[in-house]
Short mmCIF file of C-alpha atoms and ligand atoms in Angstrom, two decimals:
data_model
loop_
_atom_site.label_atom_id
_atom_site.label_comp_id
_atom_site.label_asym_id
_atom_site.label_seq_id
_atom_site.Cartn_x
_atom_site.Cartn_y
_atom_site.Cartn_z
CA UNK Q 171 18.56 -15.48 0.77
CA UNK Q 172 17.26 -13.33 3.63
CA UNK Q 173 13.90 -12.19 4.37
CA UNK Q 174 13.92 -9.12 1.91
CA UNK Q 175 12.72 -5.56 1.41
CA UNK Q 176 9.02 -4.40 0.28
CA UNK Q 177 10.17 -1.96 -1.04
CA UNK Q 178 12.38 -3.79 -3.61
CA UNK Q 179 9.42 -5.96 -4.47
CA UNK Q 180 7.47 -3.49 -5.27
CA UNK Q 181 9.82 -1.82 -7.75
CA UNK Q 182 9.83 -4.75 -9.30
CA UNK Q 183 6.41 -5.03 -9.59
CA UNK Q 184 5.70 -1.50 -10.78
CA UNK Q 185 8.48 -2.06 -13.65
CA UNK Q 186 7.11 -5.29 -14.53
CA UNK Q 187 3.47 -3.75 -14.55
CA UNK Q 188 2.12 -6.02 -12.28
CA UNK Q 189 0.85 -6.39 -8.69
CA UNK Q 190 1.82 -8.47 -5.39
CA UNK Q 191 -0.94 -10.15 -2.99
CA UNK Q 192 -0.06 -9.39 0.64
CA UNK Q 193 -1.98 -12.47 2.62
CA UNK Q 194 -2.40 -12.13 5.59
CA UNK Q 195 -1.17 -15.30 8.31
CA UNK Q 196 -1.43 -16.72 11.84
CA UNK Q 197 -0.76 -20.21 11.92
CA UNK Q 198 1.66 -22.76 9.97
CA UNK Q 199 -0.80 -24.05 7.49
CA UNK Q 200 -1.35 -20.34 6.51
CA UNK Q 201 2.52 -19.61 5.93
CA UNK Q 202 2.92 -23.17 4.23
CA UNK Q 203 -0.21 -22.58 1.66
CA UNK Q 204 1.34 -19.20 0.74
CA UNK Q 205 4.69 -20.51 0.18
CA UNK Q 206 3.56 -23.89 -2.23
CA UNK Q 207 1.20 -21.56 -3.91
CA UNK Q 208 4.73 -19.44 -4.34
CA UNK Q 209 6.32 -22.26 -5.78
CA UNK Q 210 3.67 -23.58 -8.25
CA UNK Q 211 2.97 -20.07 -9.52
CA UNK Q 212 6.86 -18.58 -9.00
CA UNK Q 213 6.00 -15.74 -7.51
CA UNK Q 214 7.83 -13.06 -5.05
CA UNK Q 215 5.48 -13.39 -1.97
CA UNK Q 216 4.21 -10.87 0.73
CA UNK Q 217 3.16 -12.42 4.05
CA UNK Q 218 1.88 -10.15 6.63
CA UNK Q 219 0.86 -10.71 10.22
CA UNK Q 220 -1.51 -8.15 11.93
CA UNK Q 221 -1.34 -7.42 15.48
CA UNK Q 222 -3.91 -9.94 16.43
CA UNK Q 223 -1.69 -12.61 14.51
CA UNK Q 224 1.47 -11.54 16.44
CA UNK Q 225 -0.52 -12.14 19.61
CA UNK Q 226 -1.61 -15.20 18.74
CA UNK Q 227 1.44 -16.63 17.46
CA UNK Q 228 3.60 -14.92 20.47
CA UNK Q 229 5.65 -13.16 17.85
CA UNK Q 230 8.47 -15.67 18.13
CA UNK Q 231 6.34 -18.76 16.42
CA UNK Q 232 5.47 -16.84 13.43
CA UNK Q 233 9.07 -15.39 13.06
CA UNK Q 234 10.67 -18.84 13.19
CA UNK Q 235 8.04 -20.04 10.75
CA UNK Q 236 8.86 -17.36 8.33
CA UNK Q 237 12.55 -18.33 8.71
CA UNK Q 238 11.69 -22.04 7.94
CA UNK Q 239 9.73 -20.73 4.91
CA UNK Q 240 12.85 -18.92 3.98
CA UNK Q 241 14.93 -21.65 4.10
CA UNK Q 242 12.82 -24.31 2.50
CA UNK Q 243 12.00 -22.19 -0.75
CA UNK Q 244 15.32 -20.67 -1.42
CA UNK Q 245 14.00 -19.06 -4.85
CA UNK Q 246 11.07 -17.03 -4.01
CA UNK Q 247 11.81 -13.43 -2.53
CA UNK Q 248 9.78 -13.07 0.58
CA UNK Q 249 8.85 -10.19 2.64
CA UNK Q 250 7.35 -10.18 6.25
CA UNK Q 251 5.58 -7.30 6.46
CA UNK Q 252 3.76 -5.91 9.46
CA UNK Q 253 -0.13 -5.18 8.33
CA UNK Q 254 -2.01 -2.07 10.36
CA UNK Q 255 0.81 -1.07 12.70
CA UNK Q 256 -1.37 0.89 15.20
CA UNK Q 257 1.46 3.11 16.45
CA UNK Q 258 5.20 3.98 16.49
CA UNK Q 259 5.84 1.50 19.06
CA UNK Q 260 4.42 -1.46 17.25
CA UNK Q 261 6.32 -0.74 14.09
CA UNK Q 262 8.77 -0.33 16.60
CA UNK Q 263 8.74 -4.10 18.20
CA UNK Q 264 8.00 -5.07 14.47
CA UNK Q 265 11.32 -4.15 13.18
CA UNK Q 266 13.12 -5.39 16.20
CA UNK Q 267 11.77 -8.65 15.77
CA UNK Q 268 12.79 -9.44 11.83
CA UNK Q 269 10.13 -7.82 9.96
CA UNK Q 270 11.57 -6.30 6.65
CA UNK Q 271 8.73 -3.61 5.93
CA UNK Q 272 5.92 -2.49 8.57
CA UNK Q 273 2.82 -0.81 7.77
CA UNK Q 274 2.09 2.23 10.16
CA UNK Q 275 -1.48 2.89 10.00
CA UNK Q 276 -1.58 6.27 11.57
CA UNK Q 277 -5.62 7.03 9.61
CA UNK Q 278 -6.78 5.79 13.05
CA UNK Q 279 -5.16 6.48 16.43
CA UNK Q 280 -3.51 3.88 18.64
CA UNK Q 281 -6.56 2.47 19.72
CA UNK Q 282 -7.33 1.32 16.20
CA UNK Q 283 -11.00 2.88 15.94
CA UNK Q 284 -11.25 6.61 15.65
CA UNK Q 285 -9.94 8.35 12.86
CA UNK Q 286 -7.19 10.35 13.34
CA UNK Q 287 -6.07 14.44 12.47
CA UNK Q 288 -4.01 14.74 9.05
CA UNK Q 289 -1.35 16.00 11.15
CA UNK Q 290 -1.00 13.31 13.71
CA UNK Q 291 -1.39 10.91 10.92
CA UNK Q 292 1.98 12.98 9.09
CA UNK Q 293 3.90 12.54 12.20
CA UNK Q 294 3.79 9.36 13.47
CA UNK Q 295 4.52 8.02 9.65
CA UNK Q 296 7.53 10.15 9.69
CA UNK Q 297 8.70 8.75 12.86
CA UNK Q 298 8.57 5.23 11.60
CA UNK Q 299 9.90 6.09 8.09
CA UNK Q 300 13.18 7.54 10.34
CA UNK Q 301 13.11 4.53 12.53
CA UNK Q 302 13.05 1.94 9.55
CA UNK Q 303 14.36 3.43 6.77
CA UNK Q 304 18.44 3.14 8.14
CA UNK Q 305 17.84 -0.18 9.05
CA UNK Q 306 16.71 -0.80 5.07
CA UNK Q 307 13.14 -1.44 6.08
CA UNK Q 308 10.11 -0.61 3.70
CA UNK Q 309 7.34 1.57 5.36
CA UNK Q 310 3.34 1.58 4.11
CA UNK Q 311 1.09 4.28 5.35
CA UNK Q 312 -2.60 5.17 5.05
CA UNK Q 313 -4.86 8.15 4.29
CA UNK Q 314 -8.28 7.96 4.53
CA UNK Q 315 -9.86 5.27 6.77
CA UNK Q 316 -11.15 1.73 5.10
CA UNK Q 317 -14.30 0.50 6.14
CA UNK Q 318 -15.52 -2.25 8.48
CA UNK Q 319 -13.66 -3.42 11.48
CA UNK Q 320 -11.94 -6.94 11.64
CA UNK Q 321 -10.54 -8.16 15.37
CA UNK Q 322 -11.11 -4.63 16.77
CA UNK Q 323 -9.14 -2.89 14.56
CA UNK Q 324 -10.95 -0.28 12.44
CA UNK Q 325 -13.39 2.84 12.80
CA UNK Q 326 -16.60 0.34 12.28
CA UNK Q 327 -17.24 2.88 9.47
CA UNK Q 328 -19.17 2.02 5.85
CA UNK Q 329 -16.44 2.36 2.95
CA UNK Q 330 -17.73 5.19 1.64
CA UNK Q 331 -17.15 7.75 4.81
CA UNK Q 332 -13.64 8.89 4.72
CA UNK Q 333 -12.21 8.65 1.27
CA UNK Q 334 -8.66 9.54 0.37
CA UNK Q 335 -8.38 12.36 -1.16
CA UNK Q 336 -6.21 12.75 -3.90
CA UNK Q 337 -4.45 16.36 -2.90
CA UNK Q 338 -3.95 15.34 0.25
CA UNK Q 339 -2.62 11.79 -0.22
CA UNK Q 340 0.14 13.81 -2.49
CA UNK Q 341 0.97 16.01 0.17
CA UNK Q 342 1.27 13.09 2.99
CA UNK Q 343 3.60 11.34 0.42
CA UNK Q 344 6.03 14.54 0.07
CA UNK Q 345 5.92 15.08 4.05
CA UNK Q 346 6.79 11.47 4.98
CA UNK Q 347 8.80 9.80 2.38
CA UNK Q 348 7.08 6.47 2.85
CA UNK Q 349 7.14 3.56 0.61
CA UNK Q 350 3.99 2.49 -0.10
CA UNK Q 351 0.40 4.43 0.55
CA UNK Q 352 -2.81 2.33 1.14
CA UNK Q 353 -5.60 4.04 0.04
CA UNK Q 354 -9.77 4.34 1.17
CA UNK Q 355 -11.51 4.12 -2.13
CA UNK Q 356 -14.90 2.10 -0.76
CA UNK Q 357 -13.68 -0.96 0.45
CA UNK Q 358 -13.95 -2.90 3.91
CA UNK Q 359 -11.92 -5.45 5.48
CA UNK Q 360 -13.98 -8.48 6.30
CA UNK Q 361 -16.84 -10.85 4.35
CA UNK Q 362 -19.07 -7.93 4.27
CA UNK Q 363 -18.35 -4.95 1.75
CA UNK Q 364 -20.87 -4.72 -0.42
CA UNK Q 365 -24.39 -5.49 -0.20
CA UNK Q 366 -24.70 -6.24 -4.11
CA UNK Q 367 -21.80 -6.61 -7.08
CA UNK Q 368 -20.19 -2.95 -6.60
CA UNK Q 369 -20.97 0.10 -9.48
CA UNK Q 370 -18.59 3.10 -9.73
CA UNK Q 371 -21.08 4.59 -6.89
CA UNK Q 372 -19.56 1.95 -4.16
CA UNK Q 373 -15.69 1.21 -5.32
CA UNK Q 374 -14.70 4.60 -6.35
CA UNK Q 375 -11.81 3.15 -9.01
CA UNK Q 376 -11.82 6.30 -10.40
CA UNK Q 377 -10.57 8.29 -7.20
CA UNK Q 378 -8.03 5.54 -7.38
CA UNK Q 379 -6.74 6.62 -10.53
CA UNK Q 380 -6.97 10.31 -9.89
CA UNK Q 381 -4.55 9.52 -7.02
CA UNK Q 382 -2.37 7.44 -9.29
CA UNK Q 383 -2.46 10.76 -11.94
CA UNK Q 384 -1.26 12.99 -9.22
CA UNK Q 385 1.19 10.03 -7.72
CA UNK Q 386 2.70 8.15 -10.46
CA UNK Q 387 5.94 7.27 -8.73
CA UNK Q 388 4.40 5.64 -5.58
CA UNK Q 389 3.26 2.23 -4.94
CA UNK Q 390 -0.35 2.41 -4.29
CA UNK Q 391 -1.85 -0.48 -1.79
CA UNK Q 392 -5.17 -1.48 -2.27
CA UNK Q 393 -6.35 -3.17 1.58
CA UNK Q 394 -9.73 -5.07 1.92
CA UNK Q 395 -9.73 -6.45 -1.41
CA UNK Q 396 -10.93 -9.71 -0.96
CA UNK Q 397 -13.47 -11.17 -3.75
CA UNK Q 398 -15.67 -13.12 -1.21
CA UNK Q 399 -16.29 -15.45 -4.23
CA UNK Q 400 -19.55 -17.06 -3.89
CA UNK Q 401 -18.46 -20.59 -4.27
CA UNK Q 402 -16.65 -20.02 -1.29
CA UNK Q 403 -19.29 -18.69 0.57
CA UNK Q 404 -21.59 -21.88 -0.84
CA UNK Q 405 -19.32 -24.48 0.69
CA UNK Q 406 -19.16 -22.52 4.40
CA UNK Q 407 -22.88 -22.49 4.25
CA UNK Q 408 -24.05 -26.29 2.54
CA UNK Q 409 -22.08 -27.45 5.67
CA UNK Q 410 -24.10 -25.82 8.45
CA UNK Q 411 -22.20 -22.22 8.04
CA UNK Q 412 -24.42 -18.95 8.20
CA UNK Q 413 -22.77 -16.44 6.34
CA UNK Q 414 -25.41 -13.75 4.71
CA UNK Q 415 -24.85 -12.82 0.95
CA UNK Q 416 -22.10 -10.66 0.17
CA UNK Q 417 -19.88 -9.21 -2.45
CA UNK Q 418 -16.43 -8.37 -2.46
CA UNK Q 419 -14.08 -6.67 -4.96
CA UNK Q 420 -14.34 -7.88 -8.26
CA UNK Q 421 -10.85 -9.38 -9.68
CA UNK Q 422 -11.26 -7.47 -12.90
CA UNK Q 423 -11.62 -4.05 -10.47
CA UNK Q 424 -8.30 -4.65 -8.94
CA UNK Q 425 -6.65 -5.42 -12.10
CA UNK Q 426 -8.00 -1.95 -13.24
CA UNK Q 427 -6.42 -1.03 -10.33
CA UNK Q 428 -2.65 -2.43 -11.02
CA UNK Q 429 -3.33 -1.12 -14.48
CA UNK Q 430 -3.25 2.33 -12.36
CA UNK Q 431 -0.73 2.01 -9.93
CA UNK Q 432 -1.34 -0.81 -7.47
CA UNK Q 433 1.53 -2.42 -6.17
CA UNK Q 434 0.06 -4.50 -3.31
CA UNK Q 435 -3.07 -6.08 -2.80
CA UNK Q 436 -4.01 -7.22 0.76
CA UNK Q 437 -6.51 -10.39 0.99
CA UNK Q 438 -7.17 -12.64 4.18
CA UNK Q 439 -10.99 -13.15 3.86
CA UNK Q 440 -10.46 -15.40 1.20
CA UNK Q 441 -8.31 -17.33 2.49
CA UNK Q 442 -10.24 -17.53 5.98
CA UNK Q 443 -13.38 -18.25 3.88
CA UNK Q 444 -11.26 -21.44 2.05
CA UNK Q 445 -9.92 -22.38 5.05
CA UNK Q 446 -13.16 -22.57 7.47
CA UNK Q 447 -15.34 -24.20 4.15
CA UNK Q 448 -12.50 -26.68 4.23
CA UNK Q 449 -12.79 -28.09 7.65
CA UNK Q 450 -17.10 -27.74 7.68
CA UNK Q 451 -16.95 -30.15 4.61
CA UNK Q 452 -14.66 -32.46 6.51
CA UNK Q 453 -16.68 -32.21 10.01
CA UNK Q 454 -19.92 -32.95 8.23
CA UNK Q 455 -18.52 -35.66 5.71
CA UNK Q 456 -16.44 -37.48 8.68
CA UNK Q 457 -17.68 -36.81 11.81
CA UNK Q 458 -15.89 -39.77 13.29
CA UNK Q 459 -13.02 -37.60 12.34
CA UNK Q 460 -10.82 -35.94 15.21
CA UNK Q 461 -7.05 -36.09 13.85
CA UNK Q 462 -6.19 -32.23 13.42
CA UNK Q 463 -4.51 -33.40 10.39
CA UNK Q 464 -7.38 -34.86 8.86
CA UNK Q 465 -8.87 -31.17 8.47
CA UNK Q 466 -6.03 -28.93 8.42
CA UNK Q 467 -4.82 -30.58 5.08
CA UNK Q 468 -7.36 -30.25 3.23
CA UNK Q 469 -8.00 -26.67 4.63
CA UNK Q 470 -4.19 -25.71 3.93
CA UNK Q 471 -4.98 -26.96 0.58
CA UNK Q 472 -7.98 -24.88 -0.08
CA UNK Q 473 -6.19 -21.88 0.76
CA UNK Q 474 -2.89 -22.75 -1.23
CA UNK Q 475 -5.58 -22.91 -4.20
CA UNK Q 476 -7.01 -19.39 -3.62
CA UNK Q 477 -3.44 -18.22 -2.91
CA UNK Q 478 -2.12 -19.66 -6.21
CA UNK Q 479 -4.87 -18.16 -8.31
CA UNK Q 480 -4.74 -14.41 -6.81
CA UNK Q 481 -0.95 -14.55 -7.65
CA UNK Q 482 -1.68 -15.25 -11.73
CA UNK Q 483 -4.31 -13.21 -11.53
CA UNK Q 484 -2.60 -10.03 -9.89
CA UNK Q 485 0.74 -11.07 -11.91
CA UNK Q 486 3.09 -11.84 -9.83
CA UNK Q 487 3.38 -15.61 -10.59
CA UNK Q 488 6.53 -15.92 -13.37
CA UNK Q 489 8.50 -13.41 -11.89
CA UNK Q 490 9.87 -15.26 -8.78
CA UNK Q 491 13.33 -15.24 -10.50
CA UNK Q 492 13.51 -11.85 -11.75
CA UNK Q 493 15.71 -10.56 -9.78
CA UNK Q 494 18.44 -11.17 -7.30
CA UNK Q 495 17.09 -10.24 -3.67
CA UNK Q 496 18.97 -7.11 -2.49
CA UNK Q 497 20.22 -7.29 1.56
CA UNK Q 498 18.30 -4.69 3.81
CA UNK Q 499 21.75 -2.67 4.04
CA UNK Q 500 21.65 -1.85 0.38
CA UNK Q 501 18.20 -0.79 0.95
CA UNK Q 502 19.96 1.46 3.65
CA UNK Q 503 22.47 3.20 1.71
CA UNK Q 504 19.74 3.76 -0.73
CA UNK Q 505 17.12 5.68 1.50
CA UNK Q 506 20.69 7.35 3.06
CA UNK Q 507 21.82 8.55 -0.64
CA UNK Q 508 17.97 9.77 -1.71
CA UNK Q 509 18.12 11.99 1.45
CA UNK Q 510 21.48 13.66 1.34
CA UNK Q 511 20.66 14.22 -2.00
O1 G3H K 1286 -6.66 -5.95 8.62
C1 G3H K 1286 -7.31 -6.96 8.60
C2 G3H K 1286 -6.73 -8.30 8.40
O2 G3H K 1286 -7.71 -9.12 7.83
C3 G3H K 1286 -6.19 -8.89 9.69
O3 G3H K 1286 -7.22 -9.22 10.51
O4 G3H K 1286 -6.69 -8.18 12.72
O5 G3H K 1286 -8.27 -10.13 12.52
O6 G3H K 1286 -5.81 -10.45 12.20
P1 G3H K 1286 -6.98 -9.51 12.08
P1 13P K 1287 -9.84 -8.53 3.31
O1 13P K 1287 -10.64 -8.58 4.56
O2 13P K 1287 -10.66 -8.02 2.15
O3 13P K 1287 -9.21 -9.82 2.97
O4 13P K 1287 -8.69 -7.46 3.51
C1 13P K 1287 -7.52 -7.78 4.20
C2 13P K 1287 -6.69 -6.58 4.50
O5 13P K 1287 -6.86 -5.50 3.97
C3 13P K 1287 -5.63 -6.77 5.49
O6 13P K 1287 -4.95 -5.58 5.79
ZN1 ZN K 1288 -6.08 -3.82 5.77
#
């Protein structure tokens, strides 16, 4: 099967009553942890790439990599998704490329730091929804800014400082006909969110489901939701790591969450904590060490585990086989049939 729609996933997910980790990826070992966790736990799988990880991987590595994912686990639906498109012409190049749902994340301007007007934010959504949506390709946008800032991107704000609100998430839904809507309610991207297991004063779940009250139809997307587990955190730091104590979001929060609406749940921190604890343990163990392989197996391993256990948790796993993966021109006729109507 092709690399499929989002938006079909996430219909899925919302009838099934259950929600879809979007994990974020850069290299091979990333794509291939993903995809074995996919298979153990037979789930439909989101991969996503930032901006940074097109960079790194020139574009054209990670696309052929998805492709080989594609072809070497023919049952699980997979989606390559563009995470924090930063403008119009990113989605743009995204979509060009092969990417079957982009994320334009007009809550902060093109430079990816200063939070942008309502209005600007409305337009440059609608733009992409226009571009992708003929073409069968899912669109996420964002209201209200997340905190934190990971590889420049991100208004370096605490979590707390530009929340969604609810009224005005519903009216940037009904101007721009998008997808999926990531919403600000107190998280950060990164290791550091919270300085101590969050209350109701720090993750506002409630604003979440006040959104999902006045929303009930859309796919909410729930970004910085990482759970910075503290076992992960040990192992980076008993092998000469210096990470200070953190929290992230609880598991049982976001599971509240899909209770109330969350289709998509976006982690990376995890799996860069697994990953990086991984290849300390084997540096300090086995310093005599210097075959890549020696380190990035075990690391690919660490993250496959995290992977696997996010998807029972969120409820994916089972479900791989639900459904027969739709081509991105049915998705077209769709979108083309909702509007005329
Ligand atoms: O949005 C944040 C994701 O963790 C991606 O991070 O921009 O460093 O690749 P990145
Ligand atoms: P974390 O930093 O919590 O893993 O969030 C990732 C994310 O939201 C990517 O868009
Ligand atoms: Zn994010």
């Amino acid at each position: 099967m092709p690399l499929v729609s989002m938006r079909q996933l996430l219909d899925e997910a919302a009838k099934g009553g259950y929600g879809v980790g979007a994990f974020n990826v850069n290299n091979m070992e990333q794509i291939q942890a993903i995809m074995e966790a996919a298979r153990e736990t037979k789930s439909p799988v989101i991969v996503q790439a930032s901006r940074g990880a097109r960079q790194y991987s020139q574009d054209k590595y990670l696309y052929h990599l998805m492709l080989a994912a594609n072809e070497l686990y023919p049952e699980i639906p997979l989606v390559l998704h563009l995470d924090h498109g930063n403008s119009v012409e990113t989605c743009k190049s995204a979509i060009e490329l092969g990417f079957t749902s982009v994320m334009m994340d007009g809550s902060l301007m093109p430079d990816g730091k200063t939070p942008s007007s309502f209005d600007y934010n409305v337009q440059a959504t609608r733009e992409v929804v226009a571009m992708a949506h003929p073409k069968g390709v899912t669109v996420e946008g964002e209201i209200g800014c997340l905190g934190g800032i990971e590889d420049g991107h991100g208004a370096g704000l605490d979590g707390l400082s530009h929340l969604t609100d609810p009224a005005q998430a519903a009216e940037f839904v009904k101007l721009t006909g998008l997808d999926a809507l990531a919403i600000a309610i107190g998280t950060s991207h990164g290791a550091y969110k919270f300085a101590k297991k969050p209350t109701g004063e720090t993750l506002k779940m409630d604003r979440l489901i006040e959104i999902h009250k006045l929303l009930p139809q859309t796919h909410l997307v729930m970004h910085g939701s990482s759970s910075v587990p503290k076992d992960l955190q040990d192992i980076i730091n008993q092998y000469g790591g210096k990470l200070k104590p953190t929290w992230g979001v609880p598991v049982e929060e976001i599971q509240l969450g899909i209770k109330n609406g969350v289709r998509k749940i976006n982690v990376d921190t995890d799996n860069r904590l697994a990953i990086t604890g991984a290849i300390r343990k084997v540096f300090f163990e086995k310093p005599e060490e210097f075959d890549p392989r020696s380190y990035l197996k075990p690391a690919r391993e660490a993250m496959k585990k995290v992977v696997a256990l996010r998807m029972t948790q969120f409820g994916q796993a089972g479900h791989a086989e639900d459904y027969a993966p739709l081509p991105l021109s049915v998705m077209a006729a769709r979108y083309e049939q909702k509007r005329a109507a």
